[in-house]
Short mmCIF file of C-alpha atoms (C1' of nucleotides) in Angstrom, two decimals:
data_model
loop_
_atom_site.label_atom_id
_atom_site.label_comp_id
_atom_site.label_asym_id
_atom_site.label_seq_id
_atom_site.Cartn_x
_atom_site.Cartn_y
_atom_site.Cartn_z
CA MET T 189 -60.23 182.33 -95.03
CA ASP T 190 -58.04 184.64 -93.06
CA ASP T 191 -55.35 182.48 -91.54
CA GLU T 192 -52.90 183.98 -94.02
CA THR T 193 -50.46 181.05 -93.70
CA ALA T 194 -47.84 183.36 -92.25
CA PRO T 195 -44.17 182.94 -93.21
CA GLN T 196 -43.42 180.90 -90.10
CA LYS T 197 -41.03 183.28 -88.42
CA GLY T 198 -40.32 182.68 -84.77
CA THR T 199 -42.43 180.57 -82.46
CA VAL T 200 -46.16 180.36 -82.90
CA THR T 201 -46.64 181.98 -79.52
CA GLN T 202 -44.49 184.92 -80.53
CA ARG T 203 -46.49 185.30 -83.70
CA ALA T 204 -49.71 185.22 -81.71
CA ILE T 205 -48.41 187.99 -79.45
CA GLU T 206 -47.57 190.14 -82.46
CA ARG T 207 -50.92 189.46 -84.06
CA ILE T 208 -52.84 190.60 -81.00
CA LYS T 209 -50.60 193.60 -80.50
CA ALA T 210 -51.16 194.50 -84.14
CA MET T 211 -54.93 194.20 -83.72
CA ILE T 212 -54.78 196.72 -80.90
CA GLY T 213 -52.34 198.96 -82.71
CA GLU T 214 -54.61 199.07 -85.74
CA GLY T 215 -57.54 199.93 -83.58
CA ARG T 216 -59.42 196.72 -84.28
CA LEU T 217 -59.49 196.15 -80.53
CA GLU T 218 -60.56 199.11 -78.43
CA PRO T 219 -59.51 199.67 -74.80
CA GLY T 220 -61.93 197.97 -72.43
CA GLN T 221 -63.27 195.74 -75.17
CA ARG T 222 -63.66 192.05 -74.57
CA LEU T 223 -61.74 189.59 -76.72
CA PRO T 224 -63.05 186.30 -78.08
CA THR T 225 -62.53 183.32 -75.79
CA GLU T 226 -59.15 181.65 -75.57
CA ARG T 227 -60.56 178.71 -77.48
CA ASP T 228 -61.90 180.89 -80.27
CA LEU T 229 -58.73 182.95 -80.53
CA ALA T 230 -56.65 179.80 -80.75
CA ALA T 231 -58.88 178.48 -83.49
CA GLN T 232 -58.76 181.78 -85.40
CA LEU T 233 -54.96 181.82 -85.44
CA GLY T 234 -54.78 178.10 -86.03
CA ILE T 235 -52.79 177.31 -82.90
CA SER T 236 -53.46 175.32 -79.76
CA ARG T 237 -55.08 176.77 -76.71
CA SER T 238 -51.87 176.25 -74.72
CA SER T 239 -49.86 178.44 -77.05
CA MET T 240 -52.60 181.04 -77.11
CA ARG T 241 -52.67 181.05 -73.33
CA GLU T 242 -48.92 181.77 -73.25
CA ALA T 243 -49.43 184.66 -75.63
CA ILE T 244 -52.24 186.03 -73.50
CA ARG T 245 -50.16 185.62 -70.36
CA ALA T 246 -47.33 187.55 -72.01
CA LEU T 247 -49.61 190.44 -72.92
CA THR T 248 -51.10 190.29 -69.45
CA VAL T 249 -47.80 190.90 -67.70
CA LEU T 250 -47.12 193.73 -70.14
CA GLY T 251 -50.32 195.37 -68.93
CA VAL T 252 -52.00 195.22 -72.32
CA LEU T 253 -54.60 192.57 -71.56
CA GLU T 254 -56.48 191.66 -68.43
CA ALA T 255 -57.93 188.20 -67.85
CA ARG T 256 -60.91 187.92 -65.53
CA HIS T 257 -61.52 184.41 -64.35
CA GLY T 258 -64.95 183.21 -65.40
CA SER T 259 -65.70 186.33 -67.37
CA GLY T 260 -63.33 186.84 -70.27
CA ILE T 261 -60.24 188.61 -71.55
CA TYR T 262 -60.30 192.37 -71.90
CA VAL T 263 -58.06 195.04 -73.36
CA THR T 264 -56.92 197.36 -70.60
CA GLN T 265 -57.52 201.08 -70.79
CA LEU T 266 -53.92 201.23 -72.06
CA GLU T 267 -53.20 204.00 -69.62
CA ALA T 268 -49.72 204.84 -68.51
CA GLY T 269 -50.15 203.05 -65.21
CA ASP T 270 -51.23 199.82 -66.87
CA LEU T 271 -48.35 199.68 -69.31
CA LEU T 272 -45.56 200.98 -67.11
CA GLU T 273 -46.17 198.67 -64.18
CA THR T 274 -43.37 196.50 -65.48
CA PHE T 275 -41.02 199.40 -64.93
CA GLY T 276 -40.95 198.39 -61.29
CA VAL T 277 -39.43 195.06 -62.25
CA VAL T 278 -36.40 196.86 -63.60
CA ALA T 279 -35.96 198.72 -60.35
CA ASP T 280 -36.44 195.56 -58.32
CA LEU T 281 -33.87 193.52 -60.20
CA SER T 282 -31.26 196.23 -60.56
CA ARG T 283 -28.26 196.47 -58.27
CA GLY T 284 -24.91 198.09 -58.08
CA PRO T 285 -24.12 200.78 -60.61
CA ARG T 286 -27.52 200.56 -62.26
CA LEU T 287 -29.20 201.70 -59.05
CA VAL T 288 -27.24 204.92 -59.39
CA GLU T 289 -28.33 205.23 -63.01
CA LEU T 290 -31.95 204.77 -61.99
CA LEU T 291 -31.61 207.43 -59.30
CA GLU T 292 -30.02 209.75 -61.82
CA ILE T 293 -33.03 209.30 -64.09
CA ARG T 294 -35.35 209.83 -61.19
CA ARG T 295 -33.51 213.01 -60.28
CA ILE T 296 -33.91 214.37 -63.79
CA LEU T 297 -37.58 213.49 -64.07
CA GLU T 298 -38.54 214.30 -60.51
CA SER T 299 -36.96 217.74 -60.61
CA THR T 300 -38.75 218.57 -63.85
CA ALA T 301 -42.02 217.16 -62.57
CA THR T 302 -41.75 219.19 -59.37
CA ALA T 303 -41.04 222.32 -61.38
CA LEU T 304 -44.09 221.73 -63.54
CA ALA T 305 -46.14 221.00 -60.44
CA ALA T 306 -45.12 224.30 -58.88
CA ALA T 307 -46.66 226.08 -61.82
CA ARG T 308 -49.80 224.01 -62.06
CA ILE T 309 -50.66 222.67 -58.63
CA THR T 310 -54.18 223.36 -57.37
CA GLY T 311 -55.25 224.23 -53.88
CA ASP T 312 -56.67 220.78 -53.24
CA GLN T 313 -53.50 219.09 -54.39
CA LEU T 314 -51.38 221.39 -52.27
CA ALA T 315 -53.50 220.53 -49.27
CA GLU T 316 -52.91 216.85 -49.92
CA VAL T 317 -49.18 217.45 -50.15
CA GLU T 318 -49.33 219.17 -46.79
CA LYS T 319 -51.32 216.32 -45.31
CA HIS T 320 -48.66 213.76 -46.19
CA LEU T 321 -45.92 216.14 -45.10
CA ALA T 322 -47.51 216.53 -41.70
CA ALA T 323 -48.14 212.80 -41.34
CA MET T 324 -44.52 212.13 -42.20
CA ASN T 325 -43.31 214.45 -39.50
CA ALA T 326 -45.75 213.17 -36.90
CA THR T 327 -44.53 209.59 -36.67
CA ASP T 328 -41.35 207.63 -36.19
CA ASP T 329 -42.57 204.42 -37.77
CA PRO T 330 -40.35 203.90 -40.82
CA GLU T 331 -43.10 202.01 -42.62
CA GLU T 332 -45.54 204.85 -42.23
CA ILE T 333 -42.97 207.45 -43.15
CA LEU T 334 -42.14 205.54 -46.31
CA ALA T 335 -45.82 205.28 -47.26
CA HIS T 336 -46.41 209.00 -46.87
CA ASP T 337 -43.12 209.78 -48.57
CA LEU T 338 -44.26 207.82 -51.61
CA ALA T 339 -47.67 209.50 -51.54
CA PHE T 340 -46.05 212.92 -51.17
CA HIS T 341 -44.12 212.50 -54.38
CA ARG T 342 -47.00 210.83 -56.17
CA VAL T 343 -49.28 213.78 -55.60
CA ILE T 344 -46.59 216.08 -56.94
CA ALA T 345 -46.04 213.94 -60.02
CA THR T 346 -49.76 213.91 -60.68
CA ALA T 347 -49.96 217.66 -60.27
CA ALA T 348 -47.33 218.01 -62.99
CA GLY T 349 -50.01 216.92 -65.44
CA ASN T 350 -48.03 214.21 -67.23
CA GLU T 351 -49.57 210.86 -66.35
CA THR T 352 -46.85 208.93 -68.14
CA MET T 353 -44.13 210.65 -66.19
CA ALA T 354 -46.00 210.03 -62.96
CA ALA T 355 -46.23 206.33 -63.81
CA ILE T 356 -42.50 206.09 -64.52
CA LEU T 357 -41.65 207.85 -61.28
CA GLU T 358 -44.01 205.47 -59.52
CA GLY T 359 -42.00 202.57 -60.88
CA LEU T 360 -38.73 204.21 -59.95
CA SER T 361 -40.00 204.57 -56.41
CA SER T 362 -41.47 201.12 -56.07
CA ARG T 363 -41.80 199.83 -52.60
CA THR T 364 -39.02 197.27 -52.74
CA PHE T 365 -36.70 199.69 -54.51
CA ARG T 366 -37.16 202.35 -51.89
CA ALA T 367 -36.90 199.82 -49.12
CA ARG T 368 -33.56 198.62 -50.39
CA VAL T 369 -31.98 202.00 -51.00
CA TRP T 370 -33.69 204.30 -48.53
CA ARG T 371 -33.28 201.99 -45.57
CA GLY T 372 -29.53 202.28 -45.44
CA TYR T 373 -29.72 205.98 -46.14
CA GLN T 374 -32.17 206.73 -43.37
CA GLU T 375 -30.23 204.66 -40.90
CA GLU T 376 -27.46 207.19 -41.11
CA GLY T 377 -29.62 209.76 -39.37
CA ALA T 378 -30.80 211.45 -42.51
CA PHE T 379 -34.29 211.97 -41.11
CA ALA T 380 -33.71 215.59 -40.25
CA ARG T 381 -32.20 216.35 -43.61
CA THR T 382 -35.04 214.60 -45.42
CA ARG T 383 -37.60 216.63 -43.50
CA ARG T 384 -35.81 219.83 -44.34
CA GLU T 385 -35.73 218.90 -48.02
CA HIS T 386 -39.38 217.98 -48.09
CA ALA T 387 -40.21 221.27 -46.43
CA ALA T 388 -38.20 223.13 -49.05
CA ILE T 389 -40.07 221.35 -51.83
CA HIS T 390 -43.38 222.21 -50.25
CA ARG T 391 -42.36 225.83 -49.80
CA ALA T 392 -41.48 226.12 -53.48
CA LEU T 393 -44.77 224.51 -54.49
CA ALA T 394 -46.80 226.83 -52.27
CA ALA T 395 -44.95 229.82 -53.72
CA HIS T 396 -45.58 228.50 -57.25
CA ASP T 397 -41.88 228.93 -57.92
CA PRO T 398 -40.78 226.41 -60.56
CA GLU T 399 -37.07 227.10 -60.40
CA ALA T 400 -36.93 226.78 -56.64
CA ALA T 401 -39.00 223.60 -56.88
CA ARG T 402 -36.65 222.14 -59.49
CA ALA T 403 -33.62 222.88 -57.36
CA ALA T 404 -35.18 221.50 -54.19
CA ALA T 405 -36.28 218.27 -55.83
CA ALA T 406 -32.94 217.78 -57.56
CA ALA T 407 -31.13 218.28 -54.29
CA HIS T 408 -33.49 215.90 -52.52
CA VAL T 409 -32.91 213.00 -54.88
CA GLY T 410 -29.32 214.01 -55.46
CA GLU T 411 -28.50 213.57 -51.79
CA VAL T 412 -29.49 209.94 -51.91
CA GLU T 413 -27.74 209.51 -55.23
CA MET T 414 -24.49 210.82 -53.85
CA TRP T 415 -24.80 208.63 -50.79
CA LEU T 416 -25.40 205.53 -52.88
CA ARG T 417 -22.53 206.41 -55.19
CA ALA T 418 -20.25 206.61 -52.20
CA GLN T 419 -21.53 203.28 -50.89
CA LEU T 420 -20.66 201.53 -54.12
CA GLY T 421 -17.29 203.15 -54.44
CA PRO T 422 -14.18 201.98 -52.60
CA MET N 257 -39.08 169.62 -48.11
CA ASP N 258 -39.24 173.08 -49.58
CA ASP N 259 -42.63 173.40 -51.18
CA GLU N 260 -43.72 175.60 -48.28
CA THR N 261 -47.43 175.06 -48.97
CA ALA N 262 -47.81 178.76 -49.77
CA PRO N 263 -50.97 180.60 -48.69
CA GLN N 264 -52.59 180.18 -52.10
CA LYS N 265 -52.76 183.81 -53.09
CA GLY N 266 -53.33 184.56 -56.72
CA THR N 267 -53.00 182.12 -59.55
CA VAL N 268 -50.48 179.33 -59.53
CA THR N 269 -48.67 180.88 -62.46
CA GLN N 270 -48.46 184.24 -60.76
CA ARG N 271 -46.91 182.64 -57.72
CA ALA N 272 -44.38 180.85 -59.90
CA ILE N 273 -43.41 184.16 -61.50
CA GLU N 274 -42.86 185.72 -58.10
CA ARG N 275 -40.86 182.73 -56.89
CA ILE N 276 -38.46 182.90 -59.81
CA LYS N 277 -38.17 186.68 -59.56
CA ALA N 278 -37.41 186.28 -55.87
CA MET N 279 -34.72 183.70 -56.61
CA ILE N 280 -33.01 186.18 -58.89
CA GLY N 281 -33.54 189.08 -56.51
CA GLU N 282 -31.97 187.11 -53.67
CA GLY N 283 -29.02 186.24 -55.84
CA ARG N 284 -29.76 182.52 -55.92
CA LEU N 285 -29.80 182.78 -59.70
CA GLU N 286 -26.93 184.67 -61.27
CA PRO N 287 -27.10 186.45 -64.64
CA GLY N 288 -26.18 184.09 -67.44
CA GLN N 289 -26.83 181.05 -65.32
CA ARG N 290 -28.87 178.18 -66.62
CA LEU N 291 -32.07 177.19 -64.84
CA PRO N 292 -33.31 173.66 -64.23
CA THR N 293 -35.47 172.25 -66.99
CA GLU N 294 -39.11 173.25 -67.27
CA ARG N 295 -40.08 169.81 -66.07
CA ASP N 296 -37.85 170.00 -63.01
CA LEU N 297 -38.93 173.52 -62.15
CA ALA N 298 -42.57 172.52 -62.40
CA ALA N 299 -41.94 169.57 -60.10
CA GLN N 300 -40.05 171.70 -57.59
CA LEU N 301 -42.89 174.19 -57.27
CA GLY N 302 -45.49 171.45 -57.41
CA ILE N 303 -47.27 172.79 -60.49
CA SER N 304 -47.87 171.49 -63.97
CA ARG N 305 -45.48 172.08 -66.81
CA SER N 306 -48.11 174.15 -68.63
CA SER N 307 -48.36 176.63 -65.79
CA MET N 308 -44.60 176.75 -65.42
CA ARG N 309 -44.26 177.45 -69.12
CA GLU N 310 -46.61 180.41 -68.80
CA ALA N 311 -44.52 181.76 -65.95
CA ILE N 312 -41.36 181.35 -67.98
CA ARG N 313 -42.97 183.01 -70.97
CA ALA N 314 -43.98 185.95 -68.79
CA LEU N 315 -40.44 186.42 -67.50
CA THR N 316 -39.15 186.00 -71.04
CA VAL N 317 -41.15 188.93 -72.39
CA LEU N 318 -40.01 190.99 -69.42
CA GLY N 319 -36.44 190.36 -70.53
CA VAL N 320 -35.50 188.51 -67.37
CA LEU N 321 -35.19 185.03 -68.81
CA GLU N 322 -34.13 183.74 -72.20
CA ALA N 323 -35.24 180.35 -73.54
CA ARG N 324 -33.02 178.65 -76.09
CA HIS N 325 -34.76 175.88 -77.95
CA GLY N 326 -33.03 172.56 -77.37
CA SER N 327 -30.54 174.00 -74.92
CA GLY N 328 -32.21 175.37 -71.81
CA ILE N 329 -33.47 178.44 -70.00
CA TYR N 330 -31.01 181.11 -68.96
CA VAL N 331 -31.08 184.24 -66.85
CA THR N 332 -30.27 187.25 -69.01
CA GLN N 333 -27.43 189.59 -68.14
CA LEU N 334 -30.17 191.74 -66.59
CA GLU N 335 -28.79 194.75 -68.39
CA ALA N 336 -30.84 197.85 -69.02
CA GLY N 337 -31.39 196.91 -72.63
CA ASP N 338 -32.77 193.49 -71.75
CA LEU N 339 -35.23 194.76 -69.18
CA LEU N 340 -36.37 197.93 -70.89
CA GLU N 341 -37.12 196.40 -74.26
CA THR N 342 -40.76 196.29 -73.24
CA PHE N 343 -40.71 200.05 -72.99
CA GLY N 344 -41.12 200.10 -76.74
CA VAL N 345 -44.50 198.46 -76.34
CA VAL N 346 -45.74 201.49 -74.46
CA ALA N 347 -44.63 203.76 -77.24
CA ASP N 348 -46.16 201.52 -79.88
CA LEU N 349 -49.57 201.31 -78.25
CA SER N 350 -49.86 204.93 -77.18
CA ARG N 351 -51.85 207.44 -79.14
CA GLY N 352 -53.36 210.84 -78.80
CA PRO N 353 -52.40 212.89 -75.78
CA ARG N 354 -50.06 210.22 -74.44
CA LEU N 355 -47.83 210.58 -77.48
CA VAL N 356 -47.27 214.17 -76.41
CA GLU N 357 -46.47 213.02 -72.88
CA LEU N 358 -43.94 210.54 -74.22
CA LEU N 359 -42.32 213.20 -76.35
CA GLU N 360 -42.19 215.49 -73.33
CA ILE N 361 -40.34 212.80 -71.39
CA ARG N 362 -38.05 212.23 -74.32
CA ARG N 363 -37.32 215.93 -74.50
CA ILE N 364 -36.38 216.03 -70.83
CA LEU N 365 -34.18 212.96 -70.97
CA GLU N 366 -32.70 213.60 -74.38
CA SER N 367 -31.68 217.15 -73.54
CA THR N 368 -30.00 216.01 -70.34
CA ALA N 369 -28.34 213.10 -72.07
CA THR N 370 -27.03 215.36 -74.82
CA ALA N 371 -25.68 217.78 -72.24
CA LEU N 372 -23.88 214.96 -70.44
CA ALA N 373 -22.59 213.67 -73.75
CA ALA N 374 -21.14 217.07 -74.60
CA ALA N 375 -18.99 216.86 -71.51
CA ARG N 376 -17.96 213.24 -71.86
CA ILE N 377 -17.96 212.33 -75.54
CA THR N 378 -14.76 210.80 -76.89
CA GLY N 379 -13.14 211.39 -80.24
CA ASP N 380 -14.25 208.04 -81.57
CA GLN N 381 -17.83 208.61 -80.53
CA LEU N 382 -17.82 212.07 -82.05
CA ALA N 383 -16.55 210.60 -85.28
CA GLU N 384 -19.41 208.13 -85.28
CA VAL N 385 -21.89 210.94 -84.70
CA GLU N 386 -20.44 212.74 -87.69
CA LYS N 387 -20.67 209.61 -89.80
CA HIS N 388 -24.41 209.27 -89.22
CA LEU N 389 -24.88 212.99 -89.67
CA ALA N 390 -23.18 212.89 -93.04
CA ALA N 391 -25.08 209.77 -94.11
CA MET N 392 -28.34 211.45 -93.14
CA ASN N 393 -27.59 214.45 -95.30
CA ALA N 394 -26.37 212.38 -98.23
CA THR N 395 -29.60 210.57 -99.05
CA ASP N 396 -33.24 211.25 -99.69
CA ASP N 397 -34.49 207.80 -98.79
CA PRO N 398 -36.72 208.29 -95.74
CA GLU N 399 -35.97 204.81 -94.49
CA GLU N 400 -32.24 205.40 -94.53
CA ILE N 401 -32.59 208.83 -92.99
CA LEU N 402 -34.66 207.38 -90.18
CA ALA N 403 -32.10 204.65 -89.54
CA HIS N 404 -29.22 207.09 -89.29
CA ASP N 405 -31.33 209.48 -87.24
CA LEU N 406 -31.92 206.74 -84.69
CA ALA N 407 -28.24 205.79 -84.69
CA PHE N 408 -27.24 209.44 -84.33
CA HIS N 409 -29.20 209.79 -81.11
CA ARG N 410 -28.20 206.36 -79.87
CA VAL N 411 -24.52 207.19 -80.03
CA ILE N 412 -25.16 210.39 -78.10
CA ALA N 413 -27.18 208.58 -75.45
CA THR N 414 -24.42 206.04 -75.06
CA ALA N 415 -21.82 208.78 -74.77
CA ALA N 416 -23.79 210.21 -71.87
CA GLY N 417 -22.62 207.24 -69.84
CA ASN N 418 -25.98 206.15 -68.45
CA GLU N 419 -26.91 202.85 -70.03
CA THR N 420 -30.34 202.83 -68.45
CA MET N 421 -31.18 206.23 -69.85
CA ALA N 422 -29.94 205.16 -73.26
CA ALA N 423 -32.20 202.12 -73.13
CA ILE N 424 -35.24 204.22 -72.22
CA LEU N 425 -34.52 206.66 -75.02
CA GLU N 426 -34.15 203.71 -77.34
CA GLY N 427 -37.64 202.61 -76.40
CA LEU N 428 -39.00 206.13 -76.80
CA SER N 429 -37.55 206.22 -80.29
CA SER N 430 -38.64 202.77 -81.36
CA ARG N 431 -38.99 202.24 -85.03
CA THR N 432 -42.75 202.11 -85.18
CA PHE N 433 -43.10 205.07 -82.83
CA ARG N 434 -40.86 207.22 -84.93
CA ALA N 435 -42.49 206.04 -88.09
CA ARG N 436 -45.90 207.07 -86.83
CA VAL N 437 -44.97 210.48 -85.51
CA TRP N 438 -42.05 211.56 -87.65
CA ARG N 439 -43.67 210.64 -90.92
CA GLY N 440 -46.31 213.28 -90.72
CA TYR N 441 -43.83 215.77 -89.37
CA GLN N 442 -41.31 215.24 -92.14
CA GLU N 443 -43.98 215.41 -94.79
CA GLU N 444 -44.44 219.04 -93.93
CA GLY N 445 -41.03 219.85 -95.34
CA ALA N 446 -39.23 219.77 -92.04
CA PHE N 447 -36.15 218.16 -93.56
CA ALA N 448 -34.19 221.37 -93.69
CA ARG N 449 -35.06 222.29 -90.14
CA THR N 450 -34.16 218.83 -88.89
CA ARG N 451 -30.79 219.03 -90.58
CA ARG N 452 -30.13 222.42 -89.05
CA GLU N 453 -31.03 221.11 -85.60
CA HIS N 454 -28.86 218.06 -85.96
CA ALA N 455 -26.00 220.27 -87.05
CA ALA N 456 -26.49 222.45 -84.00
CA ILE N 457 -26.40 219.43 -81.72
CA HIS N 458 -23.23 218.21 -83.36
CA ARG N 459 -21.65 221.64 -83.06
CA ALA N 460 -22.36 221.75 -79.33
CA LEU N 461 -20.98 218.24 -78.86
CA ALA N 462 -17.79 219.07 -80.76
CA ALA N 463 -17.36 222.21 -78.65
CA HIS N 464 -17.97 220.19 -75.47
CA ASP N 465 -20.55 222.77 -74.48
CA PRO N 466 -23.21 221.10 -72.27
CA GLU N 467 -25.56 224.06 -72.06
CA ALA N 468 -25.62 224.58 -75.80
CA ALA N 469 -26.12 220.85 -76.28
CA ARG N 470 -29.02 220.82 -73.83
CA ALA N 471 -30.70 223.70 -75.58
CA ALA N 472 -30.18 222.26 -79.04
CA ALA N 473 -31.54 218.83 -78.09
CA ALA N 474 -34.52 220.31 -76.25
CA ALA N 475 -35.35 222.47 -79.25
CA HIS N 476 -34.97 219.50 -81.58
CA VAL N 477 -37.45 217.30 -79.75
CA GLY N 478 -39.56 220.27 -78.76
CA GLU N 479 -40.22 221.13 -82.39
CA VAL N 480 -41.82 217.77 -82.99
CA GLU N 481 -43.66 217.99 -79.70
CA MET N 482 -45.17 221.31 -80.61
CA TRP N 483 -46.16 220.06 -84.02
CA LEU N 484 -47.85 216.99 -82.57
CA ARG N 485 -49.60 219.08 -79.94
CA ALA N 486 -51.01 221.26 -82.69
CA GLN N 487 -52.13 218.21 -84.66
CA LEU N 488 -54.12 216.90 -81.70
CA GLY N 489 -55.58 220.26 -80.78
CA PRO N 490 -58.59 221.66 -82.58
"C1'" DC Z 259 -91.58 191.65 -57.08
"C1'" DC Z 260 -87.45 189.92 -55.42
"C1'" DA Z 261 -84.27 186.51 -53.53
"C1'" DG Z 262 -82.06 182.30 -54.29
"C1'" DC Z 263 -80.56 178.73 -57.08
"C1'" DA Z 264 -79.00 176.23 -61.18
"C1'" DG Z 265 -76.92 176.12 -65.47
"C1'" DG Z 266 -73.75 177.41 -69.18
"C1'" DG Z 267 -69.75 179.73 -70.43
"C1'" DT Z 268 -65.20 181.36 -69.28
"C1'" DG Z 269 -60.46 181.36 -67.70
"C1'" DG Z 270 -57.18 178.25 -64.75
"C1'" DT Z 271 -54.86 173.92 -64.13
"C1'" DC Z 272 -53.38 169.52 -65.14
"C1'" DG Z 273 -51.09 165.35 -67.43
"C1'" DG Z 274 -49.34 163.25 -71.24
"C1'" DA Z 275 -47.87 162.81 -75.89
"C1'" DC Z 276 -45.18 164.11 -79.75
"C1'" DC Z 277 -42.22 167.41 -82.52
"C1'" DA Z 278 -37.98 170.44 -83.39
"C1'" DC Z 279 -33.76 171.67 -82.11
"C1'" DT Z 280 -29.17 171.42 -79.65
"C1'" DA Z 281 -25.29 169.43 -77.76
"C1'" DT Z 282 -22.54 165.74 -76.78
"C1'" DG Z 283 -19.89 161.74 -77.56
"C1'" DC Z 284 -18.70 157.91 -80.18
"C1'" DG Z 285 -17.41 155.92 -84.26
"C1'" DT Z 286 -15.55 156.21 -88.76
"C1'" DC Z 287 -12.64 157.81 -92.24
"C1'" DC Z 288 -8.75 160.37 -93.89
"C1'" DG L 158 -3.70 160.64 -84.41
"C1'" DG L 159 -6.89 163.93 -85.68
"C1'" DA L 160 -10.95 165.80 -87.93
"C1'" DC L 161 -15.26 165.01 -89.53
"C1'" DG L 162 -19.99 163.18 -89.35
"C1'" DC L 163 -23.65 160.78 -87.50
"C1'" DA L 164 -26.51 158.72 -83.82
"C1'" DT L 165 -28.60 159.84 -79.55
"C1'" DA L 166 -30.18 161.77 -75.36
"C1'" DG L 167 -32.01 165.85 -73.48
"C1'" DT L 168 -34.18 170.28 -73.94
"C1'" DG L 169 -37.72 173.67 -75.13
"C1'" DG L 170 -42.03 174.09 -78.41
"C1'" DT L 171 -46.57 172.53 -79.58
"C1'" DC L 172 -50.68 170.16 -79.26
"C1'" DC L 173 -54.66 167.66 -77.21
"C1'" DG L 174 -58.29 166.55 -74.03
"C1'" DA L 175 -59.98 166.64 -69.62
"C1'" DC L 176 -61.40 168.69 -65.42
"C1'" DC L 177 -61.77 172.51 -61.95
"C1'" DA L 178 -63.05 177.27 -60.17
"C1'" DC L 179 -65.33 181.19 -60.97
"C1'" DC L 180 -68.68 184.64 -63.03
"C1'" DC L 181 -72.87 185.80 -65.05
"C1'" DT L 182 -77.38 185.18 -66.55
"C1'" DG L 183 -81.88 183.62 -66.39
"C1'" DC L 184 -85.16 180.88 -64.40
"C1'" DT L 185 -87.67 179.41 -60.47
"C1'" DG L 186 -90.08 179.72 -56.42
"C1'" DG L 187 -91.57 182.17 -52.64
#
DNA sequence: CCAGCAGGGTGGTCGGACCACTATGCGTCC
DNA sequence: GGACGCATAGTGGTCCGACCACCCTGCTGG
């Protein structure tokens, strides 16, 4: 009826992945909607349940589908966070020169995001920034500092009003990534400098000064970037 | 011996994914190296081959592993291109306001990349840019124009010297993404304007003028961004 | 009226079988 | 002796059928 007898390109699993992606792309599957059961889907595409499961698993790790045990398979909201979660994998598996490249990208995006945030940030958001800033300065526990550091930048990225950019920056600041790079950096007594830089960023945000915010954020990330570049050098 | 009897968190497949990712992260699996067979891997982790296959499939779509039928499973070179291929999926499945967000990110990255390229581009690379520019102006076939347009920007991104950024821009300019957005834009007789903008970018590159290049690239992407924003508006 | 339980339906896992493809080595033929 | 070609073992790819773990609904009983 509708099995189309496709031209047999690639593996059946790959074809199944494309078919489902196409269904979503064409709007035949709406975000949040529930898909037919694995068994039905397999039957519809004329493949085995095993192959269909692999296709579903693939789309699951991409953040497109979500499988709920005992309930069914659903299309995610297809929001930036869902789809860009895999961005963290890149950061986690990168080393050497590519870490510098990732930091360079983060510097570019973070400085722009901070500039946008300076223009758009609300009072509530600014208060939250201050909360994390204070918490960061009130403790010496590296774990806690790192957590508030991440939150500090996340609030700023959100305030910039570009959810996609916030999600990418989230990936570029993933826990393991930060742990690997920041640890060595902070061990060199960079606490004081970091606090100064965070304060400068906050000052620019409070003053709603985009250019100052851009410069402060670029300098903040740039410091780490330079340090890492030196580490990898001779 | 080494099955560890893990604390049973999450699905078996999910744990297998993490285990393999960890092996690579710890350096126990080098890029290009061949993994044990599916059957052996499944036995090592004490799971069925089906579950192991799902884990492998997941890491395959993430660009971490590569399965060659009849030969074996290999770790990819873990280069930016391998890992960021999935970025195209985001672009393909995004619509509405998120398309604008993606274009905004592209504008930020592309303008910076073009500025860097202006400072670093070699004679050979500049010649290639000119080749695609000429080819773009010599035809009226939209397909061919699109192909050379993509190549034009790819050469520039490569010349910027940040492979990761080039890979991200590649994803943000994926064929289907461009087709969806550019088509409507070009239909409004924007050919002439596009050619003028491309010429301006090339002029700045040839003059090795980063600031001019940044401005030209930002304007180029910004034009489309503005158009799309207007389309989605009222 | 509500709480608790039982059933059906769903994804998750398993084991085994067979197919399709690749690579290797041995034998044959020039 | 060397090059070619074929047989073969080993690998990923696909399929099947069964069972388990979990969620949800509806019925039952208080």
